[in-house]
Coordinates of C-alpha atoms in Angstrom, one line a residue:
M57 CA 36.6 -9.2 -18.0
S58 CA 33.1 -9.7 -19.5
E59 CA 33.4 -13.5 -19.1
I60 CA 34.2 -13.1 -15.4
T61 CA 31.2 -10.8 -15.0
D62 CA 28.9 -13.3 -16.8
D63 CA 30.1 -16.2 -14.6
K64 CA 29.4 -14.0 -11.5
N65 CA 25.9 -13.2 -12.7
R66 CA 25.2 -16.9 -13.4
F67 CA 26.4 -17.8 -9.9
V68 CA 24.2 -15.2 -8.2
L69 CA 21.2 -16.1 -10.3
G70 CA 21.8 -19.8 -9.5
I71 CA 21.9 -19.0 -5.8
L72 CA 18.7 -17.1 -6.0
L73 CA 17.1 -19.9 -8.0
L74 CA 18.0 -22.5 -5.5
S75 CA 16.8 -20.3 -2.6
A76 CA 13.5 -19.8 -4.4
L77 CA 13.1 -23.5 -4.9
A78 CA 13.9 -24.3 -1.3
L79 CA 11.4 -21.6 -0.2
L80 CA 8.8 -23.2 -2.5
F81 CA 9.3 -26.7 -1.0
A82 CA 9.2 -25.3 2.5
A83 CA 6.0 -23.5 1.8
W84 CA 4.5 -26.7 0.3
A85 CA 5.5 -28.7 3.4
W86 CA 4.1 -26.1 5.7
L87 CA 0.7 -26.1 3.9
E88 CA 0.6 -29.9 4.1
H89 CA 1.4 -29.7 7.8
I90 CA -1.2 -27.1 8.9
S91 CA -3.9 -28.8 6.8
S92 CA -3.2 -32.3 8.2
V93 CA -6.2 -34.3 9.5
D94 CA -4.1 -36.6 11.6
L95 CA -6.1 -36.4 14.9
P96 CA -4.5 -37.0 18.3
E97 CA -6.2 -40.0 20.0
G98 CA -8.4 -39.2 22.9
E99 CA -9.2 -35.6 21.9
Y100 CA -11.3 -36.2 18.8
T101 CA -14.1 -38.7 17.9
V102 CA -14.0 -39.9 14.3
L103 CA -17.2 -41.6 13.0
A104 CA -16.5 -43.7 10.0
Q105 CA -19.2 -46.4 10.3
A106 CA -22.6 -45.3 8.9
E107 CA -25.7 -46.4 7.2
A108 CA -26.8 -44.9 3.8
L109 CA -30.1 -44.5 2.2
P110 CA -30.2 -43.1 -1.5
L111 CA -33.4 -41.2 -1.3
D112 CA -34.1 -37.5 -1.9
I113 CA -36.8 -37.1 0.8
S114 CA -37.3 -34.7 3.6
V115 CA -36.2 -35.4 7.2
G116 CA -39.8 -35.5 8.3
T117 CA -40.7 -38.4 6.1
L118 CA -37.4 -40.3 6.7
A119 CA -38.5 -42.0 9.9
N120 CA -41.7 -43.5 8.2
H121 CA -39.8 -44.8 5.2
S122 CA -39.6 -48.6 4.9
T123 CA -36.5 -48.8 2.6
A124 CA -33.7 -50.6 4.3
W125 CA -30.5 -48.7 5.2
M126 CA -27.3 -50.2 3.9
P127 CA -24.1 -50.1 6.0
V128 CA -21.2 -48.1 4.5
T129 CA -17.7 -47.0 5.7
L130 CA -16.6 -43.5 5.3
P131 CA -15.0 -42.3 3.1
F132 CA -17.8 -43.4 0.9
H133 CA -18.1 -42.6 -2.9
W134 CA -21.4 -42.9 -4.8
R135 CA -19.9 -43.3 -8.2
N136 CA -22.1 -45.5 -10.3
R137 CA -23.7 -47.1 -7.3
F138 CA -26.3 -44.3 -6.7
A139 CA -26.4 -42.9 -10.2
D140 CA -30.2 -42.2 -10.1
T141 CA -30.3 -39.9 -7.1
R142 CA -29.1 -36.4 -6.2
A143 CA -29.2 -37.0 -2.5
V144 CA -28.1 -39.8 0.0
W145 CA -29.0 -39.9 3.7
Y146 CA -26.3 -41.0 6.2
R147 CA -27.2 -42.2 9.7
L148 CA -24.5 -42.3 12.3
A149 CA -24.8 -43.6 15.9
L150 CA -23.0 -41.6 18.6
P151 CA -23.0 -42.9 22.2
L152 CA -22.3 -40.2 24.7
S153 CA -19.5 -42.4 26.0
A154 CA -17.7 -42.2 22.7
L155 CA -17.1 -38.5 23.1
P156 CA -13.7 -37.5 24.5
K157 CA -13.5 -37.4 28.3
Q158 CA -17.3 -37.2 28.6
E159 CA -17.1 -33.4 28.2
G160 CA -20.5 -33.5 26.4
A161 CA -22.2 -33.9 29.8
E162 CA -21.2 -30.4 30.7
A163 CA -23.9 -27.9 29.5
N164 CA -21.5 -25.1 28.8
V165 CA -19.3 -27.0 26.2
V166 CA -19.7 -26.0 22.6
W167 CA -19.1 -28.9 20.2
G168 CA -18.0 -28.9 16.6
F169 CA -19.0 -31.1 13.7
Y170 CA -16.3 -31.3 11.0
V171 CA -15.9 -33.0 7.6
W172 CA -12.7 -32.2 5.8
R173 CA -13.9 -32.9 2.3
L174 CA -17.2 -33.8 0.6
N175 CA -18.8 -33.5 -2.8
Q176 CA -20.8 -31.4 -3.0
T177 CA -22.8 -30.2 0.1
A178 CA -24.8 -31.4 3.0
D179 CA -27.4 -30.6 5.8
V180 CA -26.9 -32.1 9.2
W181 CA -29.3 -33.0 12.1
L182 CA -28.5 -34.1 15.6
N183 CA -31.3 -35.9 17.5
G184 CA -33.8 -34.4 15.1
Q185 CA -32.4 -30.8 15.6
K186 CA -30.8 -29.2 12.5
I187 CA -27.4 -27.9 13.4
G188 CA -26.1 -26.7 10.0
S189 CA -26.5 -26.4 6.3
G190 CA -23.8 -26.3 3.6
G191 CA -25.8 -23.9 1.5
N192 CA -28.1 -24.1 -1.6
T193 CA -29.0 -27.6 -2.6
G194 CA -30.7 -26.5 -5.8
E195 CA -29.1 -24.9 -8.8
P196 CA -26.5 -23.6 -8.5
M197 CA -25.6 -26.1 -5.8
A198 CA -23.1 -25.2 -3.2
R199 CA -19.7 -26.9 -3.6
Y200 CA -17.4 -28.2 -0.8
W201 CA -15.4 -30.5 -3.0
N202 CA -12.2 -28.8 -2.1
S203 CA -13.0 -27.2 1.3
P204 CA -14.1 -28.4 4.7
L205 CA -17.5 -28.3 6.3
Y206 CA -17.9 -27.2 9.9
F207 CA -20.9 -26.6 12.3
E208 CA -21.2 -26.0 16.0
F209 CA -23.8 -27.1 18.4
P210 CA -24.4 -26.9 22.2
A211 CA -23.9 -29.8 24.6
S212 CA -27.5 -29.5 25.6
L213 CA -28.5 -31.3 22.4
L214 CA -26.6 -34.5 23.4
Q215 CA -28.3 -37.5 24.9
V216 CA -27.0 -40.8 26.1
Q217 CA -27.6 -42.3 22.7
N218 CA -27.4 -39.8 19.8
E219 CA -28.3 -40.0 16.1
I220 CA -26.7 -37.9 13.5
L221 CA -28.5 -37.6 10.1
I222 CA -26.7 -36.1 7.1
K223 CA -28.5 -35.4 3.9
H224 CA -25.7 -35.4 1.3
Y225 CA -26.3 -33.7 -2.1
S226 CA -24.4 -34.1 -5.3
Q227 CA -24.9 -33.9 -9.0
H228 CA -25.1 -36.9 -11.4
G229 CA -24.7 -39.3 -8.5
W230 CA -21.0 -38.5 -8.1
G231 CA -20.9 -37.7 -4.4
S232 CA -18.2 -38.4 -1.9
M233 CA -18.2 -38.1 1.9
E234 CA -15.2 -38.3 4.3
P235 CA -15.4 -39.4 7.9
V236 CA -17.1 -37.2 10.5
V237 CA -15.0 -35.7 13.3
L238 CA -16.5 -34.5 16.6
A239 CA -14.6 -32.6 19.3
S240 CA -15.0 -29.5 21.4
A241 CA -15.2 -26.3 19.3
A242 CA -12.0 -25.0 21.1
L243 CA -10.1 -28.0 19.5
L244 CA -11.9 -28.4 16.3
K245 CA -12.3 -24.8 15.1
P246 CA -8.5 -24.2 14.7
L247 CA -8.3 -27.4 12.6
Y248 CA -11.1 -26.2 10.4
D249 CA -9.6 -22.7 10.1
S250 CA -6.2 -24.0 9.1
R251 CA -7.5 -26.3 6.3
S252 CA -10.0 -23.6 5.1
F253 CA -7.1 -21.2 5.0
V254 CA -5.1 -23.5 2.7
Q255 CA -7.9 -24.7 0.5
H256 CA -10.0 -21.5 0.3
D257 CA -8.2 -18.3 1.4
V258 CA -4.8 -19.2 -0.2
A259 CA -6.5 -20.2 -3.4
L260 CA -8.4 -17.0 -3.5
G261 CA -5.2 -15.0 -3.0
L262 CA -3.4 -17.0 -5.7
F263 CA -6.3 -16.4 -8.1
V264 CA -6.0 -12.7 -7.7
F265 CA -2.2 -12.8 -8.0
V266 CA -2.2 -14.9 -11.2
L267 CA -4.9 -12.7 -12.8
V268 CA -3.1 -9.5 -12.0
T269 CA 0.2 -11.0 -13.3
G270 CA -1.6 -11.9 -16.6
L271 CA -3.0 -8.4 -16.9
F272 CA 0.4 -6.9 -16.3
S273 CA 2.0 -9.2 -19.0
F274 CA -0.8 -8.3 -21.4
T275 CA -0.2 -4.6 -20.9
V276 CA 3.6 -5.1 -21.6
W277 CA 2.7 -6.9 -24.8
F278 CA 0.2 -4.2 -25.8
Y279 CA 3.0 -1.7 -25.9
R280 CA 5.6 -4.1 -27.3
R281 CA 3.7 -6.1 -29.8
R282 CA 6.8 -7.7 -31.4
E283 CA 7.6 -9.5 -28.1
T284 CA 4.9 -12.1 -28.3
E285 CA 6.1 -14.1 -25.3
Y286 CA 4.4 -11.5 -23.1
L287 CA 1.1 -12.3 -24.8
W288 CA 1.5 -16.0 -24.3
F289 CA 2.4 -15.5 -20.7
A290 CA -0.8 -13.5 -20.3
V291 CA -2.9 -16.3 -21.9
A292 CA -1.2 -18.9 -19.6
S293 CA -2.0 -16.7 -16.6
V294 CA -5.7 -16.3 -17.5
A295 CA -6.0 -20.0 -18.1
L296 CA -4.4 -20.8 -14.7
S297 CA -6.6 -18.2 -13.0
V298 CA -9.7 -20.3 -14.1
Y299 CA -8.1 -23.4 -12.5
C300 CA -7.4 -21.4 -9.3
L301 CA -11.0 -20.1 -9.3
N302 CA -12.3 -23.6 -9.4
Q303 CA -10.5 -24.5 -6.2
F304 CA -12.6 -22.1 -4.0
L305 CA -15.6 -21.0 -5.9
R306 CA -18.7 -21.9 -3.9
Y307 CA -21.5 -21.2 -6.4
L308 CA -20.9 -21.6 -10.2
P309 CA -21.7 -18.7 -12.6
V310 CA -22.8 -21.3 -15.2
D311 CA -24.3 -24.8 -15.1
A312 CA -22.0 -27.5 -13.7
D313 CA -21.4 -29.3 -17.1
T314 CA -20.3 -26.0 -18.8
W315 CA -18.1 -25.1 -15.9
R316 CA -16.5 -28.6 -15.9
W317 CA -15.8 -28.3 -19.6
L318 CA -14.3 -24.8 -19.1
T319 CA -12.0 -25.9 -16.3
N320 CA -10.7 -28.9 -18.2
I321 CA -10.0 -26.8 -21.3
S322 CA -8.2 -24.2 -19.1
V323 CA -5.7 -26.8 -17.8
D324 CA -4.7 -27.8 -21.4
L325 CA -4.7 -24.2 -22.6
W326 CA -2.4 -23.3 -19.7
A327 CA 0.1 -26.0 -20.6
Y328 CA 0.0 -25.1 -24.3
A329 CA 0.4 -21.3 -23.7
L330 CA 3.2 -21.9 -21.2
M331 CA 5.1 -24.0 -23.8
I332 CA 4.8 -21.3 -26.5
F333 CA 6.0 -18.7 -23.9
C334 CA 9.1 -20.8 -23.1
F335 CA 9.9 -21.2 -26.8
R336 CA 9.5 -17.5 -27.5
S337 CA 11.5 -16.3 -24.5
L338 CA 14.3 -18.8 -25.3
Q339 CA 14.1 -17.9 -29.0
V340 CA 13.5 -21.5 -30.0
S341 CA 11.6 -22.3 -33.2
R342 CA 9.6 -25.6 -33.1
P343 CA 6.7 -24.9 -35.6
R344 CA 5.8 -28.5 -36.2
V345 CA 5.5 -29.2 -32.4
E346 CA 3.5 -26.1 -31.9
K347 CA 1.0 -27.1 -34.6
M348 CA 0.6 -30.6 -33.3
A349 CA 0.1 -29.2 -29.8
L350 CA -2.5 -26.8 -31.1
V351 CA -4.4 -29.6 -32.8
Y352 CA -4.3 -31.6 -29.6
L353 CA -5.7 -28.6 -27.7
L354 CA -8.5 -28.0 -30.2
C355 CA -9.5 -31.7 -30.2
G356 CA -10.1 -31.5 -26.5
V357 CA -12.7 -28.8 -26.9
P358 CA -15.5 -31.0 -28.4
L359 CA -14.2 -34.1 -26.5
Y360 CA -14.8 -32.5 -23.1
F361 CA -18.1 -30.9 -24.3
Y362 CA -19.8 -34.0 -25.7
A363 CA -18.6 -36.5 -23.2
S364 CA -21.1 -37.6 -20.6
F365 CA -20.6 -36.7 -16.9
F366 CA -19.3 -40.1 -16.0
Q367 CA -17.0 -40.3 -19.1
V368 CA -15.4 -36.9 -18.5
F369 CA -13.7 -38.0 -15.3
D370 CA -11.8 -40.7 -17.1
I371 CA -11.2 -38.6 -20.2
N372 CA -9.7 -35.7 -18.4
I373 CA -7.1 -37.9 -16.6
Y374 CA -6.0 -39.4 -19.9
Y375 CA -6.1 -36.2 -21.8
H376 CA -4.2 -34.2 -19.1
L377 CA -1.4 -36.7 -19.5
G378 CA -0.9 -35.1 -22.9
S379 CA -0.5 -31.7 -21.3
L380 CA 2.0 -33.2 -18.9
S381 CA 3.9 -34.6 -21.9
L382 CA 4.2 -31.0 -23.2
G383 CA 6.0 -30.1 -20.0
V384 CA 8.4 -33.0 -20.5
Y385 CA 9.2 -31.8 -24.0
V386 CA 9.8 -28.2 -22.9
F387 CA 12.0 -29.6 -20.1
S388 CA 14.1 -31.5 -22.6
V389 CA 14.4 -28.5 -24.9
S390 CA 15.4 -26.2 -22.0
L391 CA 17.9 -28.7 -20.7
G392 CA 19.5 -29.0 -24.1
L393 CA 19.8 -25.3 -24.5
Y394 CA 21.4 -25.0 -21.1
R395 CA 24.0 -27.6 -22.0
L396 CA 24.6 -25.8 -25.3
R397 CA 24.6 -22.1 -24.2
R398 CA 25.4 -22.4 -20.4
Q399 CA 22.8 -19.7 -19.7
I400 CA 20.8 -19.4 -16.5
L401 CA 17.4 -18.9 -18.1
P402 CA 17.0 -22.4 -19.7
L403 CA 18.1 -24.0 -16.4
F404 CA 15.6 -21.8 -14.6
Y405 CA 12.8 -23.1 -16.9
C406 CA 14.0 -26.7 -16.3
C407 CA 13.6 -26.3 -12.5
A408 CA 10.2 -24.5 -12.8
I409 CA 8.7 -27.1 -15.2
A410 CA 10.0 -29.9 -13.0
L411 CA 8.2 -28.5 -10.0
M412 CA 5.0 -28.0 -12.0
F413 CA 5.3 -31.5 -13.4
V414 CA 5.5 -33.0 -10.0
A415 CA 2.5 -31.0 -8.8
G416 CA 0.6 -32.0 -11.9
V417 CA 1.3 -35.7 -11.5
H418 CA 0.3 -35.5 -7.9
D419 CA -3.0 -33.9 -8.7
T420 CA -3.8 -36.3 -11.5
V421 CA -3.1 -39.4 -9.4
M422 CA -5.1 -38.0 -6.5
Q423 CA -8.1 -37.3 -8.7
A424 CA -7.8 -40.8 -10.2
V425 CA -7.8 -42.3 -6.8
L426 CA -10.5 -40.2 -5.1
N427 CA -12.9 -39.6 -8.0
N428 CA -12.4 -42.6 -10.2
G429 CA -11.5 -45.3 -7.6
W430 CA -8.3 -46.2 -9.4
F431 CA -5.5 -48.0 -7.5
G432 CA -7.8 -49.8 -5.0
G433 CA -6.6 -49.5 -1.5
A434 CA -4.6 -46.3 -2.1
E435 CA -7.4 -43.9 -1.2
S436 CA -6.4 -43.6 2.5
G437 CA -3.0 -42.3 1.4
F438 CA -4.6 -39.2 -0.2
Q439 CA -7.2 -38.3 2.4
N440 CA -5.0 -35.5 3.8
H441 CA -3.9 -34.3 0.4
F442 CA -5.2 -31.4 -1.6
N443 CA -4.6 -30.1 -5.2
S444 CA -1.1 -28.7 -5.4
L445 CA -0.8 -27.4 -8.9
H446 CA -2.3 -24.1 -8.2
F447 CA 0.1 -23.7 -5.3
A448 CA 3.2 -24.4 -7.2
A449 CA 2.4 -22.7 -10.5
P450 CA 1.8 -19.1 -9.1
V451 CA 5.1 -19.2 -7.3
I452 CA 6.7 -20.3 -10.6
F453 CA 4.8 -17.6 -12.4
M454 CA 6.1 -15.1 -10.0
L455 CA 9.7 -16.2 -10.7
I456 CA 9.2 -16.3 -14.4
G457 CA 7.5 -12.9 -14.2
A458 CA 10.5 -11.6 -12.5
S459 CA 12.6 -13.0 -15.2
L460 CA 10.5 -11.3 -17.8
I461 CA 10.7 -8.0 -16.0
K462 CA 14.5 -8.4 -15.9
R463 CA 14.6 -9.1 -19.6
F464 CA 12.4 -6.1 -20.3
I465 CA 14.5 -3.8 -18.2
D466 CA 17.7 -5.1 -19.7
S467 CA 16.3 -4.4 -23.2
M468 CA 15.2 -1.0 -22.3
N469 CA 18.6 -0.2 -20.7
A470 CA 20.4 -1.4 -23.9
A471 CA 18.2 0.9 -26.0
D472 CA 18.8 3.8 -23.7
S473 CA 22.5 3.3 -23.6
L474 CA 22.7 4.0 -27.4
N475 CA 21.5 7.6 -26.8
A476 CA 23.1 8.2 -23.4
E477 CA 26.2 10.1 -24.6
L478 CA 24.1 12.3 -27.0
E479 CA 21.6 13.1 -24.3
A480 CA 24.4 13.9 -21.9
R481 CA 25.9 16.3 -24.3
I482 CA 22.6 17.9 -25.1
G483 CA 21.9 18.2 -21.3
R484 CA 25.2 19.8 -20.6
A485 CA 24.8 22.3 -23.5
R486 CA 21.2 23.1 -22.4
Q487 CA 22.4 23.6 -18.8
E488 CA 25.2 26.0 -19.9
L489 CA 22.8 28.0 -22.1
E490 CA 20.2 28.2 -19.2
E491 CA 22.9 29.3 -16.8
N492 CA 24.2 31.9 -19.2
Y493 CA 20.7 33.1 -19.9
R494 CA 19.9 33.4 -16.2
A495 CA 23.2 35.2 -15.5
I496 CA 22.5 37.7 -18.3
E497 CA 18.9 38.2 -17.1
E498 CA 20.0 38.8 -13.5
V499 CA 22.7 41.3 -14.6
L500 CA 20.1 43.2 -16.7
I501 CA 17.6 43.2 -13.9
R502 CA 20.1 44.4 -11.3
Q503 CA 21.5 47.0 -13.7
S504 CA 18.0 48.3 -14.5
A505 CA 17.0 48.4 -10.9
S506 CA 20.2 50.0 -9.8
E507 CA 19.8 52.7 -12.5
E508 CA 16.2 53.4 -11.4
R509 CA 17.2 53.6 -7.7
E510 CA 20.0 56.0 -8.5
R511 CA 17.7 58.2 -10.4
I512 CA 15.2 58.2 -7.6
Y513 CA 17.9 58.9 -5.0
R514 CA 19.2 61.8 -7.0
D515 CA 15.7 63.3 -7.4
L516 CA 15.1 62.9 -3.6
H517 CA 18.4 64.4 -2.7
D518 CA 18.3 67.3 -5.1
D519 CA 14.6 68.2 -4.9
V520 CA 13.0 67.0 -1.7
G521 CA 16.2 67.1 0.4
S522 CA 16.9 70.8 -0.4
K523 CA 13.3 71.7 0.3
L524 CA 13.2 70.0 3.7
L525 CA 16.5 71.6 4.6
S526 CA 15.1 75.1 3.7
L527 CA 11.9 74.3 5.6
Y528 CA 13.8 73.2 8.7
Y529 CA 15.7 76.6 8.9
R530 CA 12.7 78.7 8.2
L531 CA 10.3 77.2 10.8
D532 CA 10.0 79.0 14.1
N533 CA 7.7 76.6 15.8
E534 CA 9.7 74.1 17.7
S535 CA 7.4 71.1 17.1
D536 CA 7.3 71.8 13.3
S537 CA 11.0 72.1 13.3
T538 CA 11.4 68.8 15.0
L539 CA 9.1 67.1 12.5
A540 CA 11.0 68.5 9.6
K541 CA 14.3 67.4 11.1
S542 CA 12.9 63.8 11.5
A543 CA 11.8 63.8 7.9
L544 CA 15.2 65.0 6.8
E545 CA 16.9 62.2 8.7
D546 CA 14.7 59.6 7.2
L547 CA 15.5 61.0 3.8
R548 CA 19.2 60.9 4.4
D549 CA 18.9 57.2 5.5
I550 CA 17.1 56.4 2.3
V551 CA 19.5 58.2 0.0
S552 CA 22.6 56.9 1.8
R553 CA 21.0 53.4 2.0
K554 CA 22.4 53.1 5.5
S555 CA 19.3 51.4 6.9
L556 CA 19.1 48.8 4.1
E557 CA 21.8 46.7 5.7
S558 CA 21.6 43.9 8.2
C559 CA 23.8 44.5 11.3
L560 CA 24.4 43.3 14.9
L561 CA 21.7 44.3 17.3
R562 CA 24.2 46.0 19.7
N563 CA 25.5 48.2 16.9
A564 CA 22.0 49.2 15.9
V565 CA 21.1 50.0 19.6
Q566 CA 24.2 52.3 19.7
Q567 CA 23.0 54.2 16.6
W568 CA 19.5 54.5 17.9
Q569 CA 20.7 55.8 21.3
Q570 CA 22.8 58.5 19.7
E571 CA 20.0 59.6 17.5
V572 CA 17.4 59.6 20.2
S573 CA 19.7 61.4 22.6
E574 CA 20.3 64.2 20.2
R575 CA 16.6 64.7 19.4
V576 CA 15.5 64.6 23.1
A577 CA 18.3 67.0 24.0
D578 CA 17.3 69.5 21.3
A579 CA 13.7 69.3 22.7
G580 CA 14.9 69.9 26.3
V581 CA 13.5 66.6 27.6
A582 CA 15.3 64.2 29.9
L583 CA 16.1 60.7 28.6
R584 CA 16.4 57.5 30.4
W585 CA 17.9 54.7 28.3
D586 CA 17.8 51.1 29.6
V587 CA 18.9 48.0 27.6
E588 CA 19.2 44.4 28.7
G589 CA 20.6 41.3 26.9
V590 CA 21.8 43.1 23.7
D591 CA 25.5 42.4 24.1
G592 CA 25.4 39.1 22.2
D593 CA 25.8 38.4 18.5
V594 CA 22.2 38.8 17.7
M595 CA 21.7 39.9 14.1
L596 CA 18.9 42.1 12.7
T597 CA 17.8 41.5 9.2
E598 CA 17.6 44.4 6.7
L599 CA 13.8 44.6 7.2
Q600 CA 14.1 44.5 11.0
H601 CA 16.8 47.2 11.0
T602 CA 14.8 49.5 8.8
Q603 CA 11.4 49.1 10.4
L604 CA 12.6 49.3 14.0
R605 CA 14.6 52.5 13.3
R606 CA 11.5 54.1 11.7
M607 CA 9.2 52.9 14.5
L608 CA 11.5 54.4 17.1
R609 CA 11.5 57.7 15.2
E610 CA 7.7 57.7 14.8
V611 CA 7.1 57.1 18.5
L612 CA 9.7 59.7 19.5
S613 CA 8.1 62.3 17.1
N614 CA 4.6 61.6 18.5
A615 CA 5.8 62.0 22.0
L616 CA 7.6 65.3 21.3
L617 CA 4.9 66.8 19.1
H618 CA 1.6 65.8 20.9
S619 CA 2.5 65.7 24.6
K620 CA 1.9 68.8 26.7
G621 CA 4.5 69.7 29.1
I622 CA 6.6 66.6 28.5
T623 CA 9.6 66.4 30.7
Q624 CA 10.9 62.9 30.5
I625 CA 11.2 60.0 28.0
E626 CA 12.2 56.4 29.0
V627 CA 13.3 53.9 26.4
R628 CA 13.8 50.2 27.4
M629 CA 15.0 47.4 25.2
E630 CA 15.3 43.8 26.3
V631 CA 16.2 40.6 24.5
T632 CA 14.7 37.3 25.6
P633 CA 15.3 34.0 23.9
G634 CA 14.0 34.5 20.3
T635 CA 12.4 38.0 20.8
L636 CA 13.2 41.7 21.1
G637 CA 11.0 44.0 23.1
I638 CA 11.1 47.8 22.9
T639 CA 9.1 50.1 25.3
V640 CA 8.9 53.9 25.0
V641 CA 7.3 55.7 28.0
N642 CA 6.8 59.5 28.4
D643 CA 4.7 61.9 30.5
G644 CA 2.6 64.8 29.4
A645 CA -0.1 62.7 27.7
P646 CA -3.0 65.2 26.9
K647 CA -5.7 62.6 27.6
P648 CA -6.1 58.9 28.1
V649 CA -5.3 56.6 25.2
S650 CA -9.0 55.5 24.9
G651 CA -9.8 59.1 23.9
W652 CA -7.1 59.3 21.2
R653 CA -8.1 59.5 17.6
T654 CA -6.2 56.8 15.7
G655 CA -4.1 58.6 13.1
R656 CA -1.7 57.5 10.5
G657 CA 1.2 57.3 12.9
I658 CA -0.3 54.8 15.2
S659 CA -1.7 52.8 12.2
N660 CA 1.8 52.7 10.6
L661 CA 3.3 51.4 13.9
R662 CA 0.8 48.6 14.0
V663 CA 1.4 47.7 10.4
R664 CA 5.2 47.7 10.7
T665 CA 4.9 45.5 13.8
R666 CA 2.7 43.0 12.0
D667 CA 5.1 42.9 9.0
L668 CA 7.8 41.9 11.5
G669 CA 5.6 39.1 12.9
G670 CA 5.3 40.8 16.3
Q671 CA 2.8 42.4 18.7
F672 CA 2.0 46.0 19.3
D673 CA 0.4 47.7 22.4
I674 CA -0.2 51.2 23.7
A675 CA -1.5 51.8 27.2
D676 CA -1.9 54.4 29.9
R677 CA 0.4 54.5 32.9
E678 CA -0.1 56.2 36.3
G679 CA -0.6 59.9 36.1
S680 CA -0.2 61.4 32.6
W681 CA 2.2 58.8 31.5
V682 CA 1.7 56.7 28.4
A683 CA 3.6 53.6 27.2
V684 CA 4.1 52.3 23.6
A685 CA 5.5 48.8 23.4
W686 CA 6.2 46.2 20.7
R687 CA 7.9 42.9 20.6
I688 CA 9.1 41.1 17.5
P689 CA 10.8 37.6 16.9
L690 CA 14.5 37.6 16.1
A691 CA 16.2 35.7 13.3
R692 CA 17.2 32.1 13.9
Q693 CA 20.7 30.8 13.1
D694 CA 19.6 30.0 9.5
G695 CA 18.6 33.6 9.1
E696 CA 14.8 33.1 8.9
V697 CA 12.7 35.3 11.1
Q698 CA 10.6 33.3 13.6
G699 CA 6.9 34.0 13.0
A700 CA 7.6 36.9 10.6
D701 CA 4.9 37.8 8.2
T702 CA 6.0 37.2 4.6
H703 CA 3.7 39.6 2.9
S704 CA 4.8 43.0 1.8

């Protein structure tokens, strides 16, 4: 069964690997496509014929200089030809008729000036008017070695015969200039944006991604020191981040020679650290190869440092071939392990290293052609190309990082499974103990509360109840007798705990009507009872049942005790969607409500209404009538009172 599962896992991982590789190649082809400088004929003007003057002078003195200009064809590389200057002037002739469709004659057309690659920067003039600058020409000098240069200018600057002057700056006489492209800004700006996106913006994003990946791997190693593959993966990520940074960095943080030494070392360090990472993750021991590779890496440190500027371009190509050979060796080791173990990880490394090897060879050959002039005649084939290693490697790093995360999770799961059964038993025992403890605690609390309530009920019944009953029979005053009877009824409810139960609203209304009818009849007052909408299955909570009963008694007691010559009481109850309204109206009010002194009874009514989340109102009616009304929210289907105040 386990063999079937392993075969299935290998198949799934193989499918994922092939999909990832296909996605990588598709992304690579897309980047090549959107950054292409193949220009449709008739829409763009490409200027490749120019004259060059290797002098670092200002534009004002250029016209008076007697030195002869030399004809050149763009792309043009200084190399050793102009070794003694840091600036070269280019002069290009532009007849107005050479522009596409004569659009330059229209004053509202905005034109674009575009160079897709140059080393290092340039300032541009059109007919004596400066139209753009590539940035600082001193130290640190701006760098456009891996990014395009673009300026815009109005058509009003154009004449029948136009002259473009370009002052091209570079260090150590190692400049290069590609052909100049002119077109309307509407056509040329998207071309510039696409190539700038690939060469600058994508490189910036990859730099951040690789650096964050390295920091994550270093954090994992910091907490798991024995698994050194995470440390080497972090070192490889940091080294590659320096290489990615070099692709888009406009101004160097150090001098150019130091930076060139640092970037060359980072490429070899990346190859070495990646080799050690693969060995550690595959559990392969090659101590002799590792020592030889380390010696090779250390030898490059002084070699790059002490080589002259012109020597280092040849040295880094030869020396980086040694780094590529490390990739070939790791590929052969991984392939041998796959044949021996039939595991997916060695095969995965084979594919990843093959991709990086292809990208590395491409970049090495491109630099040899463009910078060193190797393979004469092959330069035109690389004009559209850009460095690819920093595009391929981060994707591979992402896949390898995913592999590391999977290995890390698998190892943690394996460790956790050793204690899973014990933890489950402890958890079940702890849960049982907690449940038993809670049950005992709840029983004790309920028992204690029940005993205390029973004691209070007995005391109320035996002491206060008997005294109220005696007081009721001894009182001759009708109002005092009514008050005593009301208090006695409240006490009976408390002792019997009748009002502490939730019930249907219609049942509660029947109880209230019976009680109110008896009290009003004893007082010799007429009663009008009117209800509406209480026939449904509306439930009252315990709190609502208790509070509404007491409020109704309080209002009835106030009407019977304080009204003079009262003859009639009207009680109206109505249920609307979500609310219950109760209104008690009686005549015989001694004076208007505004002249009443607010006593405890009215205050209690307001407090009880507020506790139920409702609204309370008392107002005069025509004649000597007064109305007391309150409206409260009813419980929803889930039993929660709408808008009820939760405080006690």
